[in-house]
Amino acid sequence: MKRVLSGIKPTGTLTLGNYLGAIKQFVKLQRKMTDCEFYLFVADMHAITTRQVPSELRKRSLDIAAMYLACGLDKERTILFIQSEINEHVELGYILQSNVYMGELERMTQFKDKAQKQETSITASLFTYPALMAADIILYDADYVPVGDDQKQHLELTRTIASRFNNYYGDFFTVPEPIIPEVGARIMDLQNPEKKMSKSEENDKGYITMFDDAETIRRKIRSAVTDSEGVIRFDPQNQQGLANLLTIYASATDRDIEDIVNQYKDSSYKDFKEDLGEVIVNLLVPIQEKYNEIIKSQELQDLLDRGRDIASDYAFKKMRKCKKKIGLGRK
Ligand code: TYM
């Protein structure tokens, strides 16, 4: 059976970008690929590459797990777990550090961006992060990994690392394929559409979180930066802000951008934004209601226990074989 796998790091609050770029795609794939298994995890080990407040980190990890379910994942068909509850991620991550080169890690744009922002106190784990991410994926022999555009480079490196391992030790890991959505793979900041919408941004007007209330959502969309052209068309070069709003609309409603442009071609930006605000409210409010039920439920804990047990069983067996292949241990 083919396996689809993805993860989200519990830093900051989940944004509409995480939803449209990753979670929504995951739910869609689950409905389409009925013959696949779905592994989904909270990447809490990745979160500690930058300083976290322990109680907040734990809360956000559970929030993400609950949010995944609230977004419509099929509970029966999802192996949902918390990364740090399975030791083998770190074990394989270390082994993969020995199969990736400094030069390759130095080229990762996410590392370069983050290192630039932080300047001092850059942790070693922030640098080796892609090796752990590769381990998350190939530990389970995932065939497909749905992610947003910003993870593409990490996925390419994962493929390189897996192939390198296989070439040296003999075929062992599945080399995964990324799945990147055509629309919504890169949702931009509402205030600065040259930057990706990110949960770690300081200006909270730039992003919509999955927990924003209806009035906040409407206000943020209303104040989103557009341009002075005043014409609704899809022109990402010259009308970046508007193009981003059209993308959000299309991705949220599963409609073609062209179709939306046609509908609004004679409207003002103000009217278009009012409607988009309603689209997002209608999308997020029902998800928030479900989240509120799930976060308190015993069912969430039970699903995480079950996910941990199933994932752990696979990871344990895979690592036993992996160590044997490498020549680690006595037999
Ligand atoms: P993270 O937590 O930064 O993001 C989670 C997912 O959301 C996508 N995403 C976006 N998509 C569209 N527009 C945006 N503005 C936007 N912002 C974020 C990301 O592409 C991602 O799919 N390293 C990963 C977590 C991870 C992982 C893995 C993912 C760890 N191990 C193994 C897949 C497989 C990360 O930091 O994603």
PDB file of N, CA and C in Angstrom, residues 264-307:
ATOM      1  N   TYR A 264     -15.691  39.055 -10.795  1.00  0.00           N
ATOM      2  CA  TYR A 264     -15.465  40.348 -10.135  1.00  0.00           C
ATOM      3  C   TYR A 264     -14.882  41.412 -11.058  1.00  0.00           C
ATOM      4  N   LYS A 265     -14.828  41.131 -12.356  1.00  0.00           N
ATOM      5  CA  LYS A 265     -14.086  42.067 -13.219  1.00  0.00           C
ATOM      6  C   LYS A 265     -14.646  43.498 -13.195  1.00  0.00           C
ATOM      7  N   ASP A 266     -15.938  43.639 -12.888  1.00  0.00           N
ATOM      8  CA  ASP A 266     -16.496  44.993 -12.820  1.00  0.00           C
ATOM      9  C   ASP A 266     -16.676  45.480 -11.384  1.00  0.00           C
ATOM     10  N   SER A 267     -16.162  44.746 -10.431  1.00  0.00           N
ATOM     11  CA  SER A 267     -16.362  45.143  -9.019  1.00  0.00           C
ATOM     12  C   SER A 267     -15.192  45.983  -8.518  1.00  0.00           C
ATOM     13  N   SER A 268     -15.440  46.649  -7.386  1.00  0.00           N
ATOM     14  CA  SER A 268     -14.348  47.402  -6.753  1.00  0.00           C
ATOM     15  C   SER A 268     -13.550  46.431  -5.874  1.00  0.00           C
ATOM     16  N   TYR A 269     -12.322  46.845  -5.501  1.00  0.00           N
ATOM     17  CA  TYR A 269     -11.515  46.035  -4.588  1.00  0.00           C
ATOM     18  C   TYR A 269     -12.290  45.842  -3.273  1.00  0.00           C
ATOM     19  N   LYS A 270     -12.975  46.916  -2.891  1.00  0.00           N
ATOM     20  CA  LYS A 270     -13.677  46.877  -1.593  1.00  0.00           C
ATOM     21  C   LYS A 270     -14.725  45.765  -1.593  1.00  0.00           C
ATOM     22  N   ASP A 271     -15.527  45.702  -2.653  1.00  0.00           N
ATOM     23  CA  ASP A 271     -16.578  44.668  -2.706  1.00  0.00           C
ATOM     24  C   ASP A 271     -15.973  43.272  -2.786  1.00  0.00           C
ATOM     25  N   PHE A 272     -14.909  43.157  -3.584  1.00  0.00           N
ATOM     26  CA  PHE A 272     -14.240  41.858  -3.705  1.00  0.00           C
ATOM     27  C   PHE A 272     -13.712  41.404  -2.332  1.00  0.00           C
ATOM     28  N   LYS A 273     -13.116  42.356  -1.627  1.00  0.00           N
ATOM     29  CA  LYS A 273     -12.559  42.001  -0.313  1.00  0.00           C
ATOM     30  C   LYS A 273     -13.654  41.626   0.682  1.00  0.00           C
ATOM     31  N   GLU A 274     -14.786  42.341   0.597  1.00  0.00           N
ATOM     32  CA  GLU A 274     -15.902  41.994   1.503  1.00  0.00           C
ATOM     33  C   GLU A 274     -16.310  40.537   1.283  1.00  0.00           C
ATOM     34  N   ASP A 275     -16.442  40.167   0.006  1.00  0.00           N
ATOM     35  CA  ASP A 275     -16.852  38.785  -0.299  1.00  0.00           C
ATOM     36  C   ASP A 275     -15.783  37.786   0.139  1.00  0.00           C
ATOM     37  N   LEU A 276     -14.520  38.133  -0.110  1.00  0.00           N
ATOM     38  CA  LEU A 276     -13.442  37.214   0.279  1.00  0.00           C
ATOM     39  C   LEU A 276     -13.440  37.010   1.798  1.00  0.00           C
ATOM     40  N   GLY A 277     -13.681  38.119   2.531  1.00  0.00           N
ATOM     41  CA  GLY A 277     -13.776  38.018   3.996  1.00  0.00           C
ATOM     42  C   GLY A 277     -14.822  36.979   4.384  1.00  0.00           C
ATOM     43  N   GLU A 278     -15.985  37.041   3.715  1.00  0.00           N
ATOM     44  CA  GLU A 278     -17.060  36.084   4.038  1.00  0.00           C
ATOM     45  C   GLU A 278     -16.657  34.653   3.680  1.00  0.00           C
ATOM     46  N   VAL A 279     -15.955  34.511   2.549  1.00  0.00           N
ATOM     47  CA  VAL A 279     -15.506  33.179   2.133  1.00  0.00           C
ATOM     48  C   VAL A 279     -14.623  32.563   3.231  1.00  0.00           C
ATOM     49  N   ILE A 280     -13.717  33.374   3.745  1.00  0.00           N
ATOM     50  CA  ILE A 280     -12.778  32.845   4.754  1.00  0.00           C
ATOM     51  C   ILE A 280     -13.501  32.586   6.086  1.00  0.00           C
ATOM     52  N   VAL A 281     -14.410  33.491   6.440  1.00  0.00           N
ATOM     53  CA  VAL A 281     -15.180  33.275   7.674  1.00  0.00           C
ATOM     54  C   VAL A 281     -15.955  31.960   7.559  1.00  0.00           C
ATOM     55  N   ASN A 282     -16.620  31.770   6.411  1.00  0.00           N
ATOM     56  CA  ASN A 282     -17.410  30.545   6.242  1.00  0.00           C
ATOM     57  C   ASN A 282     -16.553  29.284   6.200  1.00  0.00           C
ATOM     58  N   LEU A 283     -15.295  29.472   5.843  1.00  0.00           N
ATOM     59  CA  LEU A 283     -14.379  28.339   5.810  1.00  0.00           C
ATOM     60  C   LEU A 283     -13.876  28.015   7.228  1.00  0.00           C
ATOM     61  N   LEU A 284     -13.452  29.063   7.940  1.00  0.00           N
ATOM     62  CA  LEU A 284     -12.757  28.813   9.208  1.00  0.00           C
ATOM     63  C   LEU A 284     -13.674  28.626  10.417  1.00  0.00           C
ATOM     64  N   VAL A 285     -14.803  29.324  10.451  1.00  0.00           N
ATOM     65  CA  VAL A 285     -15.639  29.233  11.657  1.00  0.00           C
ATOM     66  C   VAL A 285     -16.107  27.793  11.925  1.00  0.00           C
ATOM     67  N   PRO A 286     -16.609  27.062  10.910  1.00  0.00           N
ATOM     68  CA  PRO A 286     -16.994  25.671  11.197  1.00  0.00           C
ATOM     69  C   PRO A 286     -15.805  24.802  11.643  1.00  0.00           C
ATOM     70  N   ILE A 287     -14.618  25.079  11.099  1.00  0.00           N
ATOM     71  CA  ILE A 287     -13.426  24.316  11.516  1.00  0.00           C
ATOM     72  C   ILE A 287     -13.129  24.614  12.992  1.00  0.00           C
ATOM     73  N   GLN A 288     -13.257  25.893  13.363  1.00  0.00           N
ATOM     74  CA  GLN A 288     -12.992  26.270  14.759  1.00  0.00           C
ATOM     75  C   GLN A 288     -13.989  25.606  15.708  1.00  0.00           C
ATOM     76  N   GLU A 289     -15.245  25.507  15.263  1.00  0.00           N
ATOM     77  CA  GLU A 289     -16.245  24.858  16.124  1.00  0.00           C
ATOM     78  C   GLU A 289     -15.871  23.394  16.361  1.00  0.00           C
ATOM     79  N   LYS A 290     -15.441  22.743  15.283  1.00  0.00           N
ATOM     80  CA  LYS A 290     -15.044  21.325  15.441  1.00  0.00           C
ATOM     81  C   LYS A 290     -13.806  21.220  16.330  1.00  0.00           C
ATOM     82  N   TYR A 291     -12.861  22.125  16.093  1.00  0.00           N
ATOM     83  CA  TYR A 291     -11.635  22.120  16.901  1.00  0.00           C
ATOM     84  C   TYR A 291     -11.984  22.203  18.398  1.00  0.00           C
ATOM     85  N   ASN A 292     -12.923  23.100  18.740  1.00  0.00           N
ATOM     86  CA  ASN A 292     -13.293  23.278  20.149  1.00  0.00           C
ATOM     87  C   ASN A 292     -13.832  21.999  20.781  1.00  0.00           C
ATOM     88  N   GLU A 293     -14.517  21.201  19.965  1.00  0.00           N
ATOM     89  CA  GLU A 293     -15.014  19.917  20.500  1.00  0.00           C
ATOM     90  C   GLU A 293     -13.854  18.927  20.656  1.00  0.00           C
ATOM     91  N   ILE A 294     -13.013  18.874  19.616  1.00  0.00           N
ATOM     92  CA  ILE A 294     -11.970  17.839  19.585  1.00  0.00           C
ATOM     93  C   ILE A 294     -10.895  18.053  20.642  1.00  0.00           C
ATOM     94  N   ILE A 295     -10.506  19.314  20.835  1.00  0.00           N
ATOM     95  CA  ILE A 295      -9.359  19.578  21.721  1.00  0.00           C
ATOM     96  C   ILE A 295      -9.611  19.070  23.146  1.00  0.00           C
ATOM     97  N   LYS A 296     -10.878  19.055  23.545  1.00  0.00           N
ATOM     98  CA  LYS A 296     -11.178  18.612  24.920  1.00  0.00           C
ATOM     99  C   LYS A 296     -11.429  17.104  24.999  1.00  0.00           C
ATOM    100  N   SER A 297     -11.508  16.455  23.843  1.00  0.00           N
ATOM    101  CA  SER A 297     -12.021  15.084  23.853  1.00  0.00           C
ATOM    102  C   SER A 297     -10.966  14.033  24.206  1.00  0.00           C
ATOM    103  N   GLN A 298     -11.441  12.955  24.756  1.00  0.00           N
ATOM    104  CA  GLN A 298     -10.578  11.810  25.025  1.00  0.00           C
ATOM    105  C   GLN A 298     -10.170  11.166  23.695  1.00  0.00           C
ATOM    106  N   GLU A 299     -11.061  11.321  22.710  1.00  0.00           N
ATOM    107  CA  GLU A 299     -10.815  10.697  21.407  1.00  0.00           C
ATOM    108  C   GLU A 299      -9.482  11.167  20.806  1.00  0.00           C
ATOM    109  N   LEU A 300      -9.175  12.442  20.990  1.00  0.00           N
ATOM    110  CA  LEU A 300      -7.915  12.975  20.456  1.00  0.00           C
ATOM    111  C   LEU A 300      -6.735  12.216  21.074  1.00  0.00           C
ATOM    112  N   GLN A 301      -6.792  12.046  22.384  1.00  0.00           N
ATOM    113  CA  GLN A 301      -5.717  11.321  23.078  1.00  0.00           C
ATOM    114  C   GLN A 301      -5.642   9.872  22.583  1.00  0.00           C
ATOM    115  N   ASP A 302      -6.808   9.267  22.394  1.00  0.00           N
ATOM    116  CA  ASP A 302      -6.834   7.864  21.946  1.00  0.00           C
ATOM    117  C   ASP A 302      -6.235   7.734  20.541  1.00  0.00           C
ATOM    118  N   LEU A 303      -6.578   8.699  19.679  1.00  0.00           N
ATOM    119  CA  LEU A 303      -6.048   8.647  18.311  1.00  0.00           C
ATOM    120  C   LEU A 303      -4.530   8.837  18.304  1.00  0.00           C
ATOM    121  N   LEU A 304      -4.057   9.722  19.167  1.00  0.00           N
ATOM    122  CA  LEU A 304      -2.607   9.948  19.238  1.00  0.00           C
ATOM    123  C   LEU A 304      -1.884   8.724  19.806  1.00  0.00           C
ATOM    124  N   ASP A 305      -2.522   8.037  20.725  1.00  0.00           N
ATOM    125  CA  ASP A 305      -1.935   6.794  21.261  1.00  0.00           C
ATOM    126  C   ASP A 305      -1.860   5.739  20.166  1.00  0.00           C
ATOM    127  N   ARG A 306      -2.980   5.608  19.451  1.00  0.00           N
ATOM    128  CA  ARG A 306      -3.024   4.602  18.384  1.00  0.00           C
ATOM    129  C   ARG A 306      -1.983   4.933  17.311  1.00  0.00           C
ATOM    130  N   GLY A 307      -1.919   6.216  16.930  1.00  0.00           N
ATOM    131  CA  GLY A 307      -0.963   6.649  15.903  1.00  0.00           C
ATOM    132  C   GLY A 307       0.461   6.351  16.343  1.00  0.00           C
TER     133      GLY A 307
END
